[in-house]
PDB file of C-alpha atoms in Angstrom:
ATOM      1  CA  MET A   1      -4.715   0.358  15.408  1.00  0.00           C
ATOM      2  CA  PHE A   2      -6.081  -0.510  11.947  1.00  0.00           C
ATOM      3  CA  LYS A   3      -3.001   0.386   9.967  1.00  0.00           C
ATOM      4  CA  ASN A   4      -2.069  -3.150   8.874  1.00  0.00           C
ATOM      5  CA  PHE A   5      -4.492  -5.279   6.888  1.00  0.00           C
ATOM      6  CA  SER A   6      -4.907  -8.765   8.322  1.00  0.00           C
ATOM      7  CA  PRO A   7      -6.410 -11.323   5.902  1.00  0.00           C
ATOM      8  CA  GLY A   8      -7.011 -13.754   8.753  1.00  0.00           C
ATOM      9  CA  LEU A   9      -9.043 -11.187  10.687  1.00  0.00           C
ATOM     10  CA  PHE A  10     -10.949 -10.238   7.532  1.00  0.00           C
ATOM     11  CA  PHE A  11     -11.940 -13.860   6.802  1.00  0.00           C
ATOM     12  CA  ALA A  12     -12.800 -14.520  10.462  1.00  0.00           C
ATOM     13  CA  MET A  13     -15.101 -11.489  10.516  1.00  0.00           C
ATOM     14  CA  ALA A  14     -16.689 -12.608   7.234  1.00  0.00           C
ATOM     15  CA  ALA A  15     -17.419 -16.047   8.733  1.00  0.00           C
ATOM     16  CA  ILE A  16     -18.939 -14.538  11.880  1.00  0.00           C
ATOM     17  CA  THR A  17     -20.996 -12.046   9.853  1.00  0.00           C
ATOM     18  CA  ILE A  18     -22.467 -14.755   7.645  1.00  0.00           C
ATOM     19  CA  LEU A  19     -23.412 -16.896  10.625  1.00  0.00           C
ATOM     20  CA  ILE A  20     -24.983 -13.928  12.447  1.00  0.00           C
ATOM     21  CA  PHE A  21     -27.034 -12.807   9.449  1.00  0.00           C
ATOM     22  CA  THR A  22     -28.324 -16.286   8.513  1.00  0.00           C
ATOM     23  CA  PRO A  23     -31.626 -15.898  10.443  1.00  0.00           C
ATOM     24  CA  TYR A  24     -32.299 -12.594   8.697  1.00  0.00           C
ATOM     25  CA  ILE A  25     -31.573 -14.138   5.330  1.00  0.00           C
ATOM     26  CA  MET A  26     -34.029 -16.905   6.167  1.00  0.00           C
ATOM     27  CA  LEU A  27     -36.714 -14.343   7.018  1.00  0.00           C
ATOM     28  CA  LEU A  28     -36.200 -12.262   3.881  1.00  0.00           C
ATOM     29  CA  GLN A  29     -35.654 -15.111   1.421  1.00  0.00           C
ATOM     30  CA  PRO A  30     -39.355 -15.708   0.547  1.00  0.00           C
ATOM     31  CA  MET A  31     -39.793 -12.041  -0.407  1.00  0.00           C
ATOM     32  CA  PHE A  32     -36.537 -12.072  -2.351  1.00  0.00           C
ATOM     33  CA  GLN A  33     -37.526 -15.263  -4.152  1.00  0.00           C
ATOM     34  CA  SER A  34     -41.009 -14.095  -5.107  1.00  0.00           C
ATOM     35  CA  PHE A  35     -39.690 -10.715  -6.263  1.00  0.00           C
ATOM     36  CA  PHE A  36     -36.716 -11.842  -8.345  1.00  0.00           C
ATOM     37  CA  PHE A  37     -37.497 -15.387  -9.519  1.00  0.00           C
ATOM     38  CA  VAL A  38     -41.221 -15.467 -10.339  1.00  0.00           C
ATOM     39  CA  LYS A  39     -43.625 -12.998 -11.846  1.00  0.00           C
ATOM     40  CA  PRO A  40     -45.989 -11.860  -9.063  1.00  0.00           C
ATOM     41  CA  GLU A  41     -48.813 -10.949 -11.456  1.00  0.00           C
ATOM     42  CA  ASP A  42     -49.083 -14.570 -12.671  1.00  0.00           C
ATOM     43  CA  GLN A  43     -49.858 -16.119  -9.316  1.00  0.00           C
ATOM     44  CA  ASP A  44     -52.528 -16.273  -6.684  1.00  0.00           C
ATOM     45  CA  VAL A  45     -50.510 -18.342  -4.222  1.00  0.00           C
ATOM     46  CA  PHE A  46     -46.746 -18.552  -3.965  1.00  0.00           C
ATOM     47  CA  LEU A  47     -45.320 -20.834  -1.258  1.00  0.00           C
ATOM     48  CA  ILE A  48     -41.754 -21.831  -0.595  1.00  0.00           C
ATOM     49  CA  ASN A  49     -40.938 -25.430   0.216  1.00  0.00           C
ATOM     50  CA  PRO A  50     -39.814 -26.156   3.802  1.00  0.00           C
ATOM     51  CA  ILE A  51     -36.514 -27.582   2.501  1.00  0.00           C
ATOM     52  CA  THR A  52     -35.573 -24.065   1.366  1.00  0.00           C
ATOM     53  CA  LEU A  53     -34.760 -22.944   4.894  1.00  0.00           C
ATOM     54  CA  ARG A  54     -32.558 -25.990   5.441  1.00  0.00           C
ATOM     55  CA  LEU A  55     -30.696 -25.216   2.234  1.00  0.00           C
ATOM     56  CA  ILE A  56     -30.118 -21.632   3.397  1.00  0.00           C
ATOM     57  CA  ILE A  57     -28.750 -22.856   6.729  1.00  0.00           C
ATOM     58  CA  GLY A  58     -26.543 -25.377   4.937  1.00  0.00           C
ATOM     59  CA  ALA A  59     -25.204 -22.772   2.499  1.00  0.00           C
ATOM     60  CA  SER A  60     -24.466 -20.366   5.350  1.00  0.00           C
ATOM     61  CA  LEU A  61     -22.624 -23.060   7.273  1.00  0.00           C
ATOM     62  CA  VAL A  62     -20.608 -24.010   4.183  1.00  0.00           C
ATOM     63  CA  PHE A  63     -19.672 -20.363   3.595  1.00  0.00           C
ATOM     64  CA  GLY A  64     -18.828 -19.969   7.298  1.00  0.00           C
ATOM     65  CA  VAL A  65     -16.525 -23.011   7.180  1.00  0.00           C
ATOM     66  CA  MET A  66     -14.943 -21.719   3.984  1.00  0.00           C
ATOM     67  CA  PHE A  67     -14.137 -18.335   5.525  1.00  0.00           C
ATOM     68  CA  GLY A  68     -13.044 -20.030   8.757  1.00  0.00           C
ATOM     69  CA  LEU A  69     -10.551 -22.149   6.842  1.00  0.00           C
ATOM     70  CA  LEU A  70      -9.243 -19.072   5.049  1.00  0.00           C
ATOM     71  CA  ALA A  71      -8.906 -17.268   8.380  1.00  0.00           C
ATOM     72  CA  TYR A  72      -6.948 -20.176   9.836  1.00  0.00           C
ATOM     73  CA  LYS A  73      -4.482 -20.741   7.022  1.00  0.00           C
ATOM     74  CA  ARG A  74      -4.034 -19.725   3.409  1.00  0.00           C
ATOM     75  CA  THR A  75      -2.177 -22.361   1.405  1.00  0.00           C
ATOM     76  CA  LYS A  76      -2.792 -23.795  -2.042  1.00  0.00           C
ATOM     77  CA  VAL A  77      -4.647 -26.770  -0.562  1.00  0.00           C
ATOM     78  CA  ILE A  78      -6.857 -24.521   1.576  1.00  0.00           C
ATOM     79  CA  TYR A  79      -7.577 -22.314  -1.445  1.00  0.00           C
ATOM     80  CA  GLY A  80      -8.593 -25.424  -3.416  1.00  0.00           C
ATOM     81  CA  ILE A  81     -10.857 -26.635  -0.602  1.00  0.00           C
ATOM     82  CA  SER A  82     -12.296 -23.132  -0.288  1.00  0.00           C
ATOM     83  CA  LEU A  83     -13.052 -23.014  -3.988  1.00  0.00           C
ATOM     84  CA  LEU A  84     -14.868 -26.353  -3.706  1.00  0.00           C
ATOM     85  CA  LEU A  85     -16.812 -25.067  -0.678  1.00  0.00           C
ATOM     86  CA  LEU A  86     -17.666 -21.891  -2.588  1.00  0.00           C
ATOM     87  CA  VAL A  87     -19.165 -23.954  -5.429  1.00  0.00           C
ATOM     88  CA  ILE A  88     -21.088 -26.191  -2.996  1.00  0.00           C
ATOM     89  CA  GLY A  89     -22.395 -23.230  -0.966  1.00  0.00           C
ATOM     90  CA  GLY A  90     -23.316 -21.299  -4.101  1.00  0.00           C
ATOM     91  CA  SER A  91     -25.174 -24.316  -5.479  1.00  0.00           C
ATOM     92  CA  MET A  92     -27.086 -24.731  -2.227  1.00  0.00           C
ATOM     93  CA  ALA A  93     -27.967 -21.021  -2.197  1.00  0.00           C
ATOM     94  CA  TYR A  94     -29.165 -21.216  -5.812  1.00  0.00           C
ATOM     95  CA  TYR A  95     -31.279 -24.322  -5.207  1.00  0.00           C
ATOM     96  CA  SER A  96     -32.867 -22.603  -2.214  1.00  0.00           C
ATOM     97  CA  THR A  97     -34.453 -20.219  -4.722  1.00  0.00           C
ATOM     98  CA  GLN A  98     -35.780 -23.051  -6.884  1.00  0.00           C
ATOM     99  CA  ASN A  99     -38.195 -24.677  -4.393  1.00  0.00           C
ATOM    100  CA  TYR A 100     -41.688 -23.306  -4.588  1.00  0.00           C
ATOM    101  CA  LEU A 101     -45.343 -24.000  -5.283  1.00  0.00           C
ATOM    102  CA  LYS A 102     -47.139 -21.513  -7.505  1.00  0.00           C
ATOM    103  CA  ILE A 103     -50.898 -21.675  -8.032  1.00  0.00           C
ATOM    104  CA  SER A 104     -52.585 -19.416 -10.569  1.00  0.00           C
ATOM    105  CA  ASN A 105     -55.879 -19.501 -12.423  1.00  0.00           C
ATOM    106  CA  GLU A 106     -54.135 -20.974 -15.485  1.00  0.00           C
ATOM    107  CA  GLN A 107     -51.786 -23.575 -14.029  1.00  0.00           C
ATOM    108  CA  ILE A 108     -50.242 -25.161 -10.980  1.00  0.00           C
ATOM    109  CA  GLU A 109     -46.474 -25.390 -10.817  1.00  0.00           C
ATOM    110  CA  ARG A 110     -44.211 -27.019  -8.277  1.00  0.00           C
ATOM    111  CA  ASN A 111     -40.441 -26.849  -8.385  1.00  0.00           C
ATOM    112  CA  PHE A 112     -38.589 -29.087  -5.988  1.00  0.00           C
ATOM    113  CA  LEU A 113     -34.809 -29.016  -6.326  1.00  0.00           C
ATOM    114  CA  TRP A 114     -34.275 -30.175  -9.926  1.00  0.00           C
ATOM    115  CA  MET A 115     -37.774 -31.565 -10.539  1.00  0.00           C
ATOM    116  CA  ASN A 116     -40.404 -29.367 -12.153  1.00  0.00           C
ATOM    117  CA  ASP A 117     -44.089 -30.280 -12.322  1.00  0.00           C
ATOM    118  CA  GLN A 118     -46.158 -27.795 -14.282  1.00  0.00           C
ATOM    119  CA  TYR A 119     -49.696 -28.498 -15.470  1.00  0.00           C
ATOM    120  CA  GLU A 120     -52.452 -26.313 -16.776  1.00  0.00           C
ATOM    121  CA  TRP A 121     -55.840 -26.858 -15.157  1.00  0.00           C
ATOM    122  CA  THR A 122     -57.248 -28.050 -18.473  1.00  0.00           C
ATOM    123  CA  GLU A 123     -54.739 -30.950 -18.474  1.00  0.00           C
ATOM    124  CA  LEU A 124     -55.994 -32.358 -15.145  1.00  0.00           C
ATOM    125  CA  SER A 125     -58.717 -34.973 -14.855  1.00  0.00           C
ATOM    126  CA  GLU A 126     -59.029 -35.456 -11.064  1.00  0.00           C
ATOM    127  CA  VAL A 127     -57.834 -33.881  -7.845  1.00  0.00           C
ATOM    128  CA  TYR A 128     -57.745 -35.865  -4.606  1.00  0.00           C
ATOM    129  CA  TYR A 129     -57.225 -34.476  -1.143  1.00  0.00           C
ATOM    130  CA  GLU A 130     -56.345 -37.382   1.128  1.00  0.00           C
ATOM    131  CA  TYR A 131     -55.983 -36.664   4.820  1.00  0.00           C
ATOM    132  CA  VAL A 132     -55.250 -38.466   8.060  1.00  0.00           C
ATOM    133  CA  VAL A 133     -57.644 -37.653  10.885  1.00  0.00           C
ATOM    134  CA  GLY A 134     -55.856 -35.912  13.744  1.00  0.00           C
ATOM    135  CA  ALA A 135     -52.532 -35.538  11.939  1.00  0.00           C
ATOM    136  CA  ASN A 136     -50.883 -33.204   9.459  1.00  0.00           C
ATOM    137  CA  LYS A 137     -50.006 -35.992   7.025  1.00  0.00           C
ATOM    138  CA  GLY A 138     -52.407 -35.335   4.189  1.00  0.00           C
ATOM    139  CA  GLU A 139     -51.610 -34.767   0.544  1.00  0.00           C
ATOM    140  CA  VAL A 140     -53.132 -33.365  -2.611  1.00  0.00           C
ATOM    141  CA  LYS A 141     -52.836 -35.679  -5.594  1.00  0.00           C
ATOM    142  CA  LEU A 142     -53.319 -34.185  -9.051  1.00  0.00           C
ATOM    143  CA  ILE A 143     -53.964 -36.636 -11.886  1.00  0.00           C
ATOM    144  CA  THR A 144     -53.686 -35.598 -15.538  1.00  0.00           C
ATOM    145  CA  LYS A 145     -55.786 -36.817 -18.434  1.00  0.00           C
ATOM    146  CA  SER A 146     -52.787 -38.783 -19.721  1.00  0.00           C
ATOM    147  CA  GLY A 147     -52.516 -40.672 -16.402  1.00  0.00           C
ATOM    148  CA  ASP A 148     -49.538 -38.822 -14.930  1.00  0.00           C
ATOM    149  CA  SER A 149     -49.830 -37.614 -11.378  1.00  0.00           C
ATOM    150  CA  PHE A 150     -47.937 -35.635  -8.828  1.00  0.00           C
ATOM    151  CA  VAL A 151     -48.403 -35.308  -5.119  1.00  0.00           C
ATOM    152  CA  ILE A 152     -48.134 -32.214  -2.961  1.00  0.00           C
ATOM    153  CA  LYS A 153     -47.615 -33.002   0.718  1.00  0.00           C
ATOM    154  CA  GLU A 154     -49.723 -31.091   3.221  1.00  0.00           C
ATOM    155  CA  LYS A 155     -46.639 -29.630   4.898  1.00  0.00           C
ATOM    156  CA  GLU A 156     -45.977 -27.745   1.634  1.00  0.00           C
ATOM    157  CA  LEU A 157     -49.494 -26.224   1.639  1.00  0.00           C
ATOM    158  CA  ASN A 158     -51.421 -23.729   3.687  1.00  0.00           C
ATOM    159  CA  SER A 159     -55.170 -23.199   3.879  1.00  0.00           C
ATOM    160  CA  SER A 160     -55.280 -20.610   1.098  1.00  0.00           C
ATOM    161  CA  ALA A 161     -53.389 -22.946  -1.255  1.00  0.00           C
ATOM    162  CA  LYS A 162     -55.868 -25.758  -0.573  1.00  0.00           C
ATOM    163  CA  SER A 163     -58.710 -23.297  -1.096  1.00  0.00           C
ATOM    164  CA  TYR A 164     -57.346 -22.138  -4.458  1.00  0.00           C
ATOM    165  CA  ILE A 165     -56.789 -25.722  -5.606  1.00  0.00           C
ATOM    166  CA  TYR A 166     -60.416 -26.500  -4.709  1.00  0.00           C
ATOM    167  CA  GLN A 167     -61.689 -23.308  -6.368  1.00  0.00           C
ATOM    168  CA  TYR A 168     -59.754 -23.736  -9.627  1.00  0.00           C
ATOM    169  CA  SER A 169     -60.577 -27.417  -9.940  1.00  0.00           C
ATOM    170  CA  ASN A 170     -64.286 -26.595  -9.612  1.00  0.00           C
ATOM    171  CA  GLN A 171     -64.006 -23.719 -12.113  1.00  0.00           C
ATOM    172  CA  ASN A 172     -62.468 -26.050 -14.685  1.00  0.00           C
ATOM    173  CA  GLY A 173     -64.913 -28.913 -14.087  1.00  0.00           C
ATOM    174  CA  ILE A 174     -62.335 -31.173 -12.465  1.00  0.00           C
ATOM    175  CA  PRO A 175     -63.692 -33.492  -9.763  1.00  0.00           C
ATOM    176  CA  TYR A 176     -62.265 -32.583  -6.350  1.00  0.00           C
ATOM    177  CA  ILE A 177     -62.525 -35.559  -4.018  1.00  0.00           C
ATOM    178  CA  GLU A 178     -61.777 -35.431  -0.296  1.00  0.00           C
ATOM    179  CA  ARG A 179     -61.267 -38.736   1.440  1.00  0.00           C
ATOM    180  CA  GLU A 180     -59.604 -40.198   4.465  1.00  0.00           C
ATOM    181  CA  LYS A 181     -56.227 -41.686   3.695  1.00  0.00           C
ATOM    182  CA  LEU A 182     -55.891 -45.371   4.403  1.00  0.00           C
ATOM    183  CA  ASN A 183     -52.762 -46.465   6.336  1.00  0.00           C
TER     184      ASN A 183
END
């Protein structure tokens, strides 16, 4: 029954396997990311960005299409397209590991795709928490002494992250101001 190797069957099974295991990859990715890409002893809060799960789904779909194409036909053009899809899917999988918010007693760091905001608490002059009553559309705005600022949307935070931001800003003498967001 299994005496002859069939590349088409192999690639079809690889595509199906990737698509079946995508939900499990999505569940295990935060643990994988915190274990392999950041030092756990340096953080109090480590949160992944919601876009990470979309990137994992996208990478899995790209890999599934790549293996599906290889299962259908194997020509030079298909191999070229597959190589391009492999690079795109690999890039999406890599960038899914680069989206996080890390809060420690020394600094706050947010990586979002290719942007990196990293500030020590001593560099900050003010912290604003602006919220909309009855909605989940608030944001934390951190302003540095040099006038730079970056915003963390509320959908990227949980209650412990907001609590640690409040706690560390008070420990470092940084004014923490809560106010209702206008508009």
